Short mmCIF file of C-alpha atoms in Angstrom, two decimals:
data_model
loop_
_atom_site.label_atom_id
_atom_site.label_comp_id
_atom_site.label_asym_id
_atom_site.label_seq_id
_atom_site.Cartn_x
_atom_site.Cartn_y
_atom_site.Cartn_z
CA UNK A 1 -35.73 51.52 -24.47
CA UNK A 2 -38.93 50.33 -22.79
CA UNK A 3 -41.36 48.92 -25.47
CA UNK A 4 -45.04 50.62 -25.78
CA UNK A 5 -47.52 47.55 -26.36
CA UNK A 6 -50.96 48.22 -27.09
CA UNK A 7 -53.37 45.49 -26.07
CA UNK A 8 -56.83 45.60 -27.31
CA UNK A 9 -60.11 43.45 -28.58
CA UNK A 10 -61.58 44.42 -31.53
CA UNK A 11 -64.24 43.52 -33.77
CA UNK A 12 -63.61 42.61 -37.11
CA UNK A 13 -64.69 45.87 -38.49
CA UNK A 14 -62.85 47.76 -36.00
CA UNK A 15 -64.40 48.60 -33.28
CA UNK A 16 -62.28 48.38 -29.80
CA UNK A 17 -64.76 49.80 -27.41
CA UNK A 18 -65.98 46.19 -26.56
CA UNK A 19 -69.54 45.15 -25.64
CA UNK A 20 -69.51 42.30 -23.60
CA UNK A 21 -72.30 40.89 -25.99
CA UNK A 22 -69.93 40.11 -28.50
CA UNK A 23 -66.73 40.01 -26.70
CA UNK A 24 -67.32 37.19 -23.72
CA UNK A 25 -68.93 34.30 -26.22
CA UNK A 26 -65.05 34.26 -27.76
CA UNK A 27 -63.12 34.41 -24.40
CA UNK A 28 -61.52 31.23 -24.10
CA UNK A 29 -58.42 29.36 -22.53
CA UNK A 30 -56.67 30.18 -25.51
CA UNK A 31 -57.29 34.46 -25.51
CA UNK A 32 -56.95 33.79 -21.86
CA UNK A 33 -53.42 32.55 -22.42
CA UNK A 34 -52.64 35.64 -25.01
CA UNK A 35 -53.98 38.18 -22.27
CA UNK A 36 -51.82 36.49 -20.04
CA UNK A 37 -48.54 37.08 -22.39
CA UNK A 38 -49.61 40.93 -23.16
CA UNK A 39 -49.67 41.62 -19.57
CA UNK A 40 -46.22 39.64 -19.00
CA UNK A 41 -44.31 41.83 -20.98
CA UNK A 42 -44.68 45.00 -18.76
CA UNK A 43 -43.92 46.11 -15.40
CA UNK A 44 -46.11 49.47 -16.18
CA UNK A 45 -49.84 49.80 -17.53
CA UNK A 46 -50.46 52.72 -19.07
CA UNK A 47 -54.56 53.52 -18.99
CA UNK A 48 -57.18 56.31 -19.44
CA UNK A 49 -58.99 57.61 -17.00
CA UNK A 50 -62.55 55.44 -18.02
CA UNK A 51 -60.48 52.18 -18.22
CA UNK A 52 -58.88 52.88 -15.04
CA UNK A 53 -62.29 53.50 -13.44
CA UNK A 54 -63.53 49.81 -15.24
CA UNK A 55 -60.76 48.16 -13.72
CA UNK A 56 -60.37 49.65 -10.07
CA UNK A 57 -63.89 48.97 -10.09
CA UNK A 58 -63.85 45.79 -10.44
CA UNK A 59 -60.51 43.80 -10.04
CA UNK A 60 -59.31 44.26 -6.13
CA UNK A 61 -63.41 43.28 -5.39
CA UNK A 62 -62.10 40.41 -7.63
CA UNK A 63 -59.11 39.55 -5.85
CA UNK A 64 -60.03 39.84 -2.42
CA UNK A 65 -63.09 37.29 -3.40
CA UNK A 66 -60.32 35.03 -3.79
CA UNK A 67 -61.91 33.22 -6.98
CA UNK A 68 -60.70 31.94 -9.88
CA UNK A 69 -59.61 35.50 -11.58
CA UNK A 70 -58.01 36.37 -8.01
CA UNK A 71 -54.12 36.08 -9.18
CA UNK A 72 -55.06 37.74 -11.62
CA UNK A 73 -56.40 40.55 -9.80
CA UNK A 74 -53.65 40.41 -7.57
CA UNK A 75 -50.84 40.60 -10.79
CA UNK A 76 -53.14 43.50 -11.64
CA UNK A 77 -52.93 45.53 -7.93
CA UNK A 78 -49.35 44.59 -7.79
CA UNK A 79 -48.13 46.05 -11.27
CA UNK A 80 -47.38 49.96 -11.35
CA UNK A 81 -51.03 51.51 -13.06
CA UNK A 82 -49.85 55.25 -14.46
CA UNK A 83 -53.51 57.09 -15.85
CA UNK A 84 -53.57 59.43 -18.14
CA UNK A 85 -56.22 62.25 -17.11
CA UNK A 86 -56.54 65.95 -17.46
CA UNK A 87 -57.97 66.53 -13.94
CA UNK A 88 -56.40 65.26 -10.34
CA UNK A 89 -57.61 61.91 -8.90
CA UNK A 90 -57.54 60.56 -5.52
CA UNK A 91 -56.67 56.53 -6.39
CA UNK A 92 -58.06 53.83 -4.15
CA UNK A 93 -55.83 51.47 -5.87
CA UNK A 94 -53.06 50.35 -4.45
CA UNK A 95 -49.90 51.19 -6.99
CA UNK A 96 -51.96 53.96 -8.66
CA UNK A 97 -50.37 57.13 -9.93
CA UNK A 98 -51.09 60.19 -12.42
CA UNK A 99 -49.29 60.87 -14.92
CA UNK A 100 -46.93 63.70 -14.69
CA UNK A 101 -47.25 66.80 -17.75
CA UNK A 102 -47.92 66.52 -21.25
CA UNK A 103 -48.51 62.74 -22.35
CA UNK A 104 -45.59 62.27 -25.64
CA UNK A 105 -43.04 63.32 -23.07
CA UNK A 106 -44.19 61.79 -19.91
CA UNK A 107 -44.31 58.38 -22.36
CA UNK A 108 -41.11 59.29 -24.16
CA UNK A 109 -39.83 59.47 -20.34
CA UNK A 110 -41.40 56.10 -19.83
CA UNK A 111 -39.76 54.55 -22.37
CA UNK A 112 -36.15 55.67 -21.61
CA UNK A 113 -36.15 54.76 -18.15
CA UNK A 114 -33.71 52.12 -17.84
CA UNK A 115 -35.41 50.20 -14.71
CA UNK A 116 -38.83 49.84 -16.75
CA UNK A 117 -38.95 46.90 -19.10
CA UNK A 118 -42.53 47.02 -21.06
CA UNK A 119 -45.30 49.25 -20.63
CA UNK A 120 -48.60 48.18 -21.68
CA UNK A 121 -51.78 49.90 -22.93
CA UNK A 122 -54.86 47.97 -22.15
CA UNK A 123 -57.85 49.29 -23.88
CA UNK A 124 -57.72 53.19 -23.62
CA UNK A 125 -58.36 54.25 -27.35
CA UNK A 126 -57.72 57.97 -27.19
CA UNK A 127 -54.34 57.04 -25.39
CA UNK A 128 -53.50 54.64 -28.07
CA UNK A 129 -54.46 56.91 -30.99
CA UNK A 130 -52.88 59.62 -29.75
CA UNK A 131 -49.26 58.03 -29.05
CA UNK A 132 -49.83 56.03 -32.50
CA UNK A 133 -50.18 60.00 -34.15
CA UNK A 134 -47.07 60.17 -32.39
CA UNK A 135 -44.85 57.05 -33.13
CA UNK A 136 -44.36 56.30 -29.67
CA UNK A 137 -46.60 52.19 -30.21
CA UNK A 138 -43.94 49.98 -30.41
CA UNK A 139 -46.80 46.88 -30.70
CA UNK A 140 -50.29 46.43 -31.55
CA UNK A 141 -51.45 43.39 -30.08
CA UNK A 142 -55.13 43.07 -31.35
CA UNK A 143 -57.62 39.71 -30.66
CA UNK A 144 -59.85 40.44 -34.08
CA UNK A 145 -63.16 39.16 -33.13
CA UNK A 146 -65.01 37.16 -36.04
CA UNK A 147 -68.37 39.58 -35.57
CA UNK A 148 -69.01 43.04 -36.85
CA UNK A 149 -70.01 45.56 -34.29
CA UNK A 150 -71.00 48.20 -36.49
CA UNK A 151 -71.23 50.46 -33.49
CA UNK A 152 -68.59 51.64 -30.84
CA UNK A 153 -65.63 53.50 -31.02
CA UNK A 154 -63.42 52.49 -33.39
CA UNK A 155 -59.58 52.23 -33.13
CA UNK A 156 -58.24 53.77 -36.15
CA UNK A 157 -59.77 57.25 -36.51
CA UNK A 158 -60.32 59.38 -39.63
CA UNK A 159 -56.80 61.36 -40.24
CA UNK A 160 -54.63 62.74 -43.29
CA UNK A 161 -51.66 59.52 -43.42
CA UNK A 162 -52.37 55.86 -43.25
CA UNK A 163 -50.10 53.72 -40.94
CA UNK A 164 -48.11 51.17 -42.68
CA UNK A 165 -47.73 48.20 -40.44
CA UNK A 166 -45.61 44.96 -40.26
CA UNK A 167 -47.24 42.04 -39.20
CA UNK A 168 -44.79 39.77 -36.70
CA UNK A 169 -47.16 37.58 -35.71
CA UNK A 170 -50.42 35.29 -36.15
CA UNK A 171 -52.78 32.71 -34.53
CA UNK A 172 -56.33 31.18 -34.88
CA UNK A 173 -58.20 30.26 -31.95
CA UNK A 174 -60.69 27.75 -32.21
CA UNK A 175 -63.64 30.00 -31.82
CA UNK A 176 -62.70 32.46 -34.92
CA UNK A 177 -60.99 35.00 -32.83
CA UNK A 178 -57.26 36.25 -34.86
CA UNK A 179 -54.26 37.09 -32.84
CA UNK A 180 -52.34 39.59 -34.70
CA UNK A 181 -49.24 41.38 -33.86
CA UNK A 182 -48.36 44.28 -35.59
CA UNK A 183 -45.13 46.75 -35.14
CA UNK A 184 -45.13 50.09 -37.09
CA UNK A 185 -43.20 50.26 -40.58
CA UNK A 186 -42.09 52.24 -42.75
CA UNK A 187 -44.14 53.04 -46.25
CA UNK A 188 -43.40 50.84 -49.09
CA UNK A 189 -42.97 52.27 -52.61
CA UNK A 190 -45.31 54.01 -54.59
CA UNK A 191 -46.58 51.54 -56.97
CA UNK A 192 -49.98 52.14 -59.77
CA UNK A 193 -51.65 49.65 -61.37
CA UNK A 194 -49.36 49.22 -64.08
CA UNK A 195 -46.93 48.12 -62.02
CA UNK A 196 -49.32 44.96 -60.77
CA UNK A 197 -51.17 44.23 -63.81
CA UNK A 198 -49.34 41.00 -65.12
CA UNK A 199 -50.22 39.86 -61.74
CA UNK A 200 -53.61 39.66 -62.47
CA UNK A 201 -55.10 35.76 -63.70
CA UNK A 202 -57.89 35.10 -65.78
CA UNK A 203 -60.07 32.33 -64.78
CA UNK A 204 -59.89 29.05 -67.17
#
């Protein structure tokens, strides 16, 4: 099965609709390298309709500039870009295509192909929330910003069940910003306060 990765920046109080404010002053070499890894593992992207229209806006301008960002651009026009949107497109961008039906299965579909090996999620909150509702994330890959937002779209919305996560992986960049890995797990045992309390230390 295909893994679903999620890919997204987020503030420390959680808010992944980024402002480029508070999101550029942290881009370094080192997010640039973890960017570079998320979008490695996947030979689909997976994106809304408004992050598609960001990106087709912006990268093939990008790579036919030929700068520095241009093989970037260029991994980005050659990858297979599948959006998720309720009304038909016409796509400019080369590799471009809508997503067929209902979402959960046309994922689900995703994921059991056997000739795709990763699809990634960059950005696209309402796609990520609603495949999280459904268990279909097999990775959140977050870059925790050290600022609070306190405005934006956040991307854990209000709901009825919390979601229990495992943490596979960490790092520190230099500037403050937290790589953080998560894969979904299970809930752990009920446990109450009495249960903790000889855990708890006085000071001297």
């Amino acid at each position: 099965m295909a893994k679903v990765i999620s890919t997204l920046f987020i503030s420390a109080d959680g808010v992944a609709e980024i402002d480029p404010d508070w999101h550029f002053p942290y881009f370094d070499e080192n997010m640039g390298r973890a960017v570079g890894e998320d979008y490695a593992t996947a030979d689909v992207l997976l994106i809304g309709r408004v992050t598609y229209d960001s990106f087709a806006g912006a990268w093939p301008d990008r790579e036919a500039a030929g700068g520095d960002d241009a093989p970037f651009a260029k991994q980005l026009g050659d990858v297979r870009k599948v959006v998720v949107s309720r009304q038909p497109l016409e796509f400019s961008w080369r590799n471009t295509e809508l997503i067929e039906g209902d979402l959960l299965d046309a994922v689900a579909s995703l994921k059991a192909d056997a000739g795709i090996r990763g699809i990634l999620i960059p950005g696209s909150i309402s796609v990520v929330q609603q495949l999280l509702a459904a268990g279909l994330v097999d990775e959140l890959r977050l870059l925790v910003h050290p600022v609070a937002a306190r405005k934006g779209r956040k991307l854990f919305d209000d709901g009825d069940a919390p979601y229990h996560l495992r943490m596979t992986a960490t790092d520190v960049f230099p500037t403050g910003v937290i790589r953080v890995i998560y894969s979904p797990a299970a809930a752990p045992a009920k446990v109450g306060y009495d249960e903790v309390k000889d855990q708890v230390r006085g000071g001297k």
